[in-house]
Amino acid sequence: MSSLLPLKPPVDGDGTDPRLVSFDDSDAEEIVSVVTSETAREILAAVYEEPQTTSDLASSVDTSVQNVSYHLDRLKEAGVVEAVGTWYSAQGREMNVYGPKHDPLVLYAETDQARSSVSDTLRRSLAGVAGVIVASLLVHVAWPTPVPVRPTRGAPLSPEPTLFETVRGFALGPGGAVLAVGLIAVFFMVGFRYWQSSQEGTDAE
């Protein structure tokens, strides 16, 4: 008998804004202390890839559930990881799902002006990438596609395209071209803006 509970409903963390932590900040010492452990760094990298439960993380980093729980507690206390949702086992047992609290987390040793510049650059990057993705999807949807020929009677129907075929069609079509060109443009624009800000800071000194 199949379970009536949703096993893995979608989860979304709150970590959408970058967190900038100066090495002069008291939080930096705690964060650095936690991530000196290789296991803690592997766990942190794993939750940045996708939200995972404690048992999933134990499999991902090849360690025990108890060891993962210990490092998760330390990462949560340092404010870099949080529970972002709940999944259910096949038996209906609730399991916390963990993800990054901030995306991205940046440790830096710079002036206040540099902090503002880094934050502005990161926000511009995220906004630019989001805009390019939306534009490429609109182009892909709006671009005319050939009308399929109706098969003759008795001929087998064409199967639905697979996920790989769909992604390949997008990548090789106009939407993929817009995405590639747009991402390159965002990269150079943000890089130029950051360089310009750095030069202004140097001139001001």
Coordinates of N, CA, C and O in Angstrom, one line a residue, residues 95-175:
M95 N 10.7 14.5 8.7 CA 12.2 14.7 8.6 C 12.5 16.1 8.2 O 11.9 16.6 7.2
N96 N 13.3 16.8 9.0 CA 13.6 18.2 8.6 C 14.5 18.2 7.3 O 15.4 17.3 7.2
V97 N 14.3 19.2 6.5 CA 15.1 19.3 5.3 C 16.0 20.6 5.5 O 15.5 21.6 5.8
Y98 N 17.3 20.5 5.2 CA 18.2 21.6 5.5 C 18.7 22.2 4.2 O 19.0 21.5 3.2
G99 N 18.8 23.5 4.3 CA 19.4 24.3 3.1 C 20.2 25.5 3.6 O 20.2 25.8 4.9
P100 N 20.8 26.2 2.8 CA 21.6 27.4 3.2 C 20.7 28.5 3.7 O 19.6 28.7 3.1
K101 N 21.1 29.2 4.7 CA 20.3 30.4 5.2 C 20.5 31.6 4.3 O 19.6 32.4 4.3
H102 N 21.6 31.7 3.7 CA 21.9 32.9 2.8 C 22.5 32.4 1.5 O 23.3 31.4 1.5
D103 N 22.3 33.1 0.4 CA 22.8 32.7 -0.9 C 23.2 33.9 -1.6 O 22.4 34.7 -2.1
P104 N 24.5 34.2 -1.8 CA 25.6 33.4 -1.2 C 26.1 33.9 0.1 O 25.6 35.0 0.6
L105 N 27.0 33.2 0.7 CA 27.7 33.7 2.0 C 29.1 34.2 1.6 O 29.8 33.4 1.0
V106 N 29.4 35.4 1.9 CA 30.7 36.0 1.5 C 31.4 36.5 2.8 O 30.9 37.3 3.5
L107 N 32.6 36.0 3.0 CA 33.5 36.5 4.0 C 34.5 37.4 3.3 O 35.1 37.0 2.3
Y108 N 34.7 38.6 3.9 CA 35.6 39.5 3.2 C 36.4 40.3 4.3 O 36.1 40.4 5.4
A109 N 37.5 40.9 3.8 CA 38.4 41.8 4.6 C 38.6 43.0 3.8 O 39.6 43.2 3.2
E110 N 37.6 43.9 3.9 CA 37.7 45.2 3.1 C 37.1 46.3 3.9 O 36.6 46.1 5.0
T111 N 37.0 47.5 3.3 CA 36.4 48.6 3.9 C 34.9 48.6 3.7 O 34.4 47.8 3.0
D112 N 34.2 49.5 4.4 CA 32.8 49.6 4.3 C 32.4 49.9 2.8 O 31.4 49.5 2.3
Q113 N 33.2 50.7 2.1 CA 32.9 51.1 0.7 C 33.0 49.8 -0.1 O 32.1 49.6 -1.0
A114 N 33.9 49.0 0.1 CA 34.1 47.7 -0.6 C 32.9 46.8 -0.3 O 32.4 46.1 -1.2
R115 N 32.4 46.8 0.9 CA 31.3 46.0 1.3 C 30.1 46.4 0.4 O 29.3 45.6 -0.1
S116 N 29.8 47.7 0.4 CA 28.7 48.2 -0.4 C 28.9 47.8 -1.9 O 27.9 47.4 -2.6
S117 N 30.1 47.9 -2.4 CA 30.4 47.6 -3.8 C 30.1 46.1 -4.1 O 29.5 45.7 -5.1
V118 N 30.6 45.2 -3.2 CA 30.4 43.8 -3.4 C 28.9 43.4 -3.3 O 28.4 42.7 -4.1
S119 N 28.2 44.0 -2.3 CA 26.8 43.7 -2.2 C 26.0 44.2 -3.5 O 25.2 43.5 -4.0
D120 N 26.4 45.4 -4.0 CA 25.7 45.9 -5.2 C 26.0 45.0 -6.4 O 25.1 44.8 -7.2
T121 N 27.2 44.6 -6.5 CA 27.6 43.7 -7.6 C 26.9 42.4 -7.6 O 26.4 41.9 -8.6
L122 N 26.8 41.8 -6.4 CA 26.0 40.5 -6.3 C 24.6 40.7 -6.6 O 24.0 39.8 -7.3
R123 N 23.9 41.8 -6.1 CA 22.5 42.0 -6.4 C 22.3 42.2 -7.9 O 21.3 41.7 -8.5
R124 N 23.2 43.0 -8.5 CA 23.1 43.2 -10.0 C 23.3 41.9 -10.7 O 22.6 41.7 -11.7
S125 N 24.2 41.1 -10.3 CA 24.4 39.8 -11.0 C 23.1 38.9 -10.9 O 22.7 38.4 -11.9
L126 N 22.5 38.8 -9.7 CA 21.4 38.0 -9.5 C 20.2 38.5 -10.3 O 19.5 37.7 -11.0
A127 N 20.0 39.8 -10.3 CA 18.9 40.4 -11.1 C 19.1 40.3 -12.6 O 18.2 40.0 -13.3
G128 N 20.4 40.4 -13.0 CA 20.7 40.3 -14.4 C 20.5 38.9 -14.9 O 19.9 38.7 -16.0
V129 N 20.9 37.9 -14.2 CA 20.8 36.5 -14.6 C 19.3 36.1 -14.6 O 18.8 35.5 -15.6
A130 N 18.5 36.6 -13.6 CA 17.1 36.3 -13.6 C 16.4 36.9 -14.8 O 15.6 36.2 -15.5
G131 N 16.8 38.1 -15.2 CA 16.2 38.8 -16.4 C 16.5 38.0 -17.6 O 15.6 37.9 -18.5
V132 N 17.8 37.6 -17.8 CA 18.2 36.9 -19.0 C 17.4 35.5 -19.1 O 17.0 35.2 -20.2
I133 N 17.3 34.8 -18.0 CA 16.5 33.6 -18.0 C 15.1 33.8 -18.5 O 14.6 33.0 -19.3
V134 N 14.4 34.8 -17.9 CA 13.0 35.0 -18.3 C 13.0 35.4 -19.8 O 12.1 34.9 -20.5
A135 N 13.9 36.3 -20.2 CA 13.9 36.7 -21.6 C 14.1 35.5 -22.6 O 13.4 35.3 -23.6
S136 N 15.0 34.6 -22.2 CA 15.3 33.4 -23.1 C 14.1 32.5 -23.1 O 13.8 31.9 -24.2
L137 N 13.4 32.3 -22.0 CA 12.2 31.5 -22.0 C 11.1 32.1 -22.9 O 10.4 31.4 -23.6
L138 N 10.9 33.4 -22.8 CA 9.9 34.1 -23.6 C 10.2 33.9 -25.1 O 9.3 33.7 -25.9
V139 N 11.5 34.1 -25.5 CA 11.9 33.9 -26.9 C 11.6 32.5 -27.3 O 11.1 32.2 -28.4
H140 N 12.0 31.5 -26.4 CA 11.8 30.1 -26.8 C 10.3 29.8 -27.0 O 10.0 29.1 -28.0
V141 N 9.4 30.3 -26.2 CA 8.0 30.1 -26.3 C 7.4 30.8 -27.5 O 6.6 30.2 -28.2
A142 N 7.8 32.0 -27.7 CA 7.3 32.8 -28.8 C 7.8 32.4 -30.2 O 7.1 32.7 -31.2
W143 N 9.0 31.8 -30.2 CA 9.5 31.5 -31.5 C 8.7 30.4 -32.2 O 8.3 29.4 -31.7
P144 N 8.3 30.7 -33.5 CA 7.4 29.7 -34.2 C 8.1 28.4 -34.4 O 9.3 28.3 -34.7
T145 N 7.4 27.3 -34.1 CA 7.9 26.0 -34.3 C 7.1 25.3 -35.4 O 6.0 25.6 -35.7
P146 N 7.8 24.4 -36.1 CA 7.1 23.7 -37.2 C 5.9 22.9 -36.7 O 5.9 22.3 -35.6
V147 N 4.8 22.9 -37.5 CA 3.6 22.2 -37.2 C 3.8 20.7 -37.5 O 4.2 20.4 -38.6
P148 N 3.7 19.8 -36.6 CA 3.9 18.4 -36.9 C 2.9 17.9 -37.9 O 1.8 18.3 -37.9
V149 N 3.4 17.0 -38.8 CA 2.6 16.4 -39.8 C 1.7 15.4 -39.2 O 2.2 14.5 -38.4
R150 N 0.4 15.4 -39.5 CA -0.5 14.4 -38.9 C -0.2 13.0 -39.5 O -0.1 12.9 -40.8
P151 N 0.0 12.0 -38.7 CA 0.4 10.7 -39.2 C -0.8 10.1 -40.0 O -1.9 10.4 -39.8
T152 N -0.4 9.3 -41.0 CA -1.5 8.6 -41.7 C -2.1 7.5 -40.8 O -1.6 7.1 -39.8
R153 N -3.3 7.1 -41.2 CA -4.1 6.2 -40.4 C -3.3 4.9 -40.3 O -2.8 4.3 -41.2
G154 N -3.2 4.4 -39.0 CA -2.5 3.2 -38.7 C -1.0 3.4 -38.4 O -0.4 2.5 -37.9
A155 N -0.5 4.6 -38.7 CA 0.9 4.8 -38.4 C 1.1 5.1 -36.9 O 0.2 5.7 -36.3
P156 N 2.2 4.6 -36.3 CA 2.4 4.9 -34.9 C 2.6 6.4 -34.6 O 3.2 7.1 -35.4
L157 N 2.1 6.8 -33.4 CA 2.2 8.2 -33.0 C 3.6 8.4 -32.5 O 4.3 7.5 -32.0
S158 N 4.1 9.6 -32.8 CA 5.5 10.0 -32.3 C 5.4 10.1 -30.7 O 4.5 10.6 -30.2
P159 N 6.4 9.5 -30.1 CA 6.4 9.6 -28.6 C 6.7 11.0 -28.1 O 7.2 11.8 -28.9
E160 N 6.2 11.3 -26.9 CA 6.5 12.6 -26.3 C 8.0 12.8 -26.2 O 8.7 11.9 -25.9
P161 N 8.5 14.0 -26.4 CA 10.0 14.3 -26.3 C 10.4 14.0 -24.8 O 9.7 14.4 -23.9
T162 N 11.6 13.5 -24.7 CA 12.2 13.3 -23.3 C 12.7 14.6 -22.8 O 12.8 15.6 -23.5
L163 N 13.0 14.6 -21.5 CA 13.5 15.8 -20.9 C 14.8 16.2 -21.5 O 15.1 17.4 -21.8
F164 N 15.7 15.3 -21.9 CA 16.9 15.6 -22.6 C 16.7 16.2 -23.9 O 17.3 17.2 -24.3
E165 N 15.7 15.7 -24.7 CA 15.4 16.3 -26.0 C 14.8 17.7 -25.8 O 15.1 18.6 -26.6
T166 N 14.0 17.9 -24.8 CA 13.4 19.2 -24.5 C 14.5 20.2 -24.2 O 14.6 21.3 -24.8
V167 N 15.4 19.8 -23.3 CA 16.5 20.7 -22.9 C 17.5 21.0 -24.1 O 17.9 22.1 -24.4
R168 N 17.7 19.9 -24.9 CA 18.6 20.1 -26.1 C 18.0 21.0 -27.1 O 18.6 21.8 -27.7
G169 N 16.6 20.9 -27.3 CA 15.9 21.8 -28.2 C 16.0 23.2 -27.8 O 16.2 24.1 -28.6
F170 N 15.9 23.4 -26.5 CA 16.0 24.8 -26.0 C 17.4 25.3 -26.2 O 17.6 26.5 -26.6
A171 N 18.4 24.5 -25.8 CA 19.8 24.9 -25.9 C 20.3 25.3 -27.3 O 21.0 26.2 -27.6
L172 N 19.7 24.5 -28.3 CA 20.1 24.7 -29.7 C 19.2 25.7 -30.4 O 19.5 26.1 -31.6
G173 N 18.2 26.1 -29.8 CA 17.2 27.0 -30.4 C 17.5 28.5 -30.1 O 18.5 28.8 -29.4
P174 N 16.6 29.4 -30.5 CA 16.8 30.8 -30.2 C 16.9 31.2 -28.7 O 17.6 32.1 -28.3
G175 N 16.1 30.4 -27.9 CA 16.1 30.7 -26.5 C 17.5 30.5 -25.9 O 17.9 31.2 -25.0

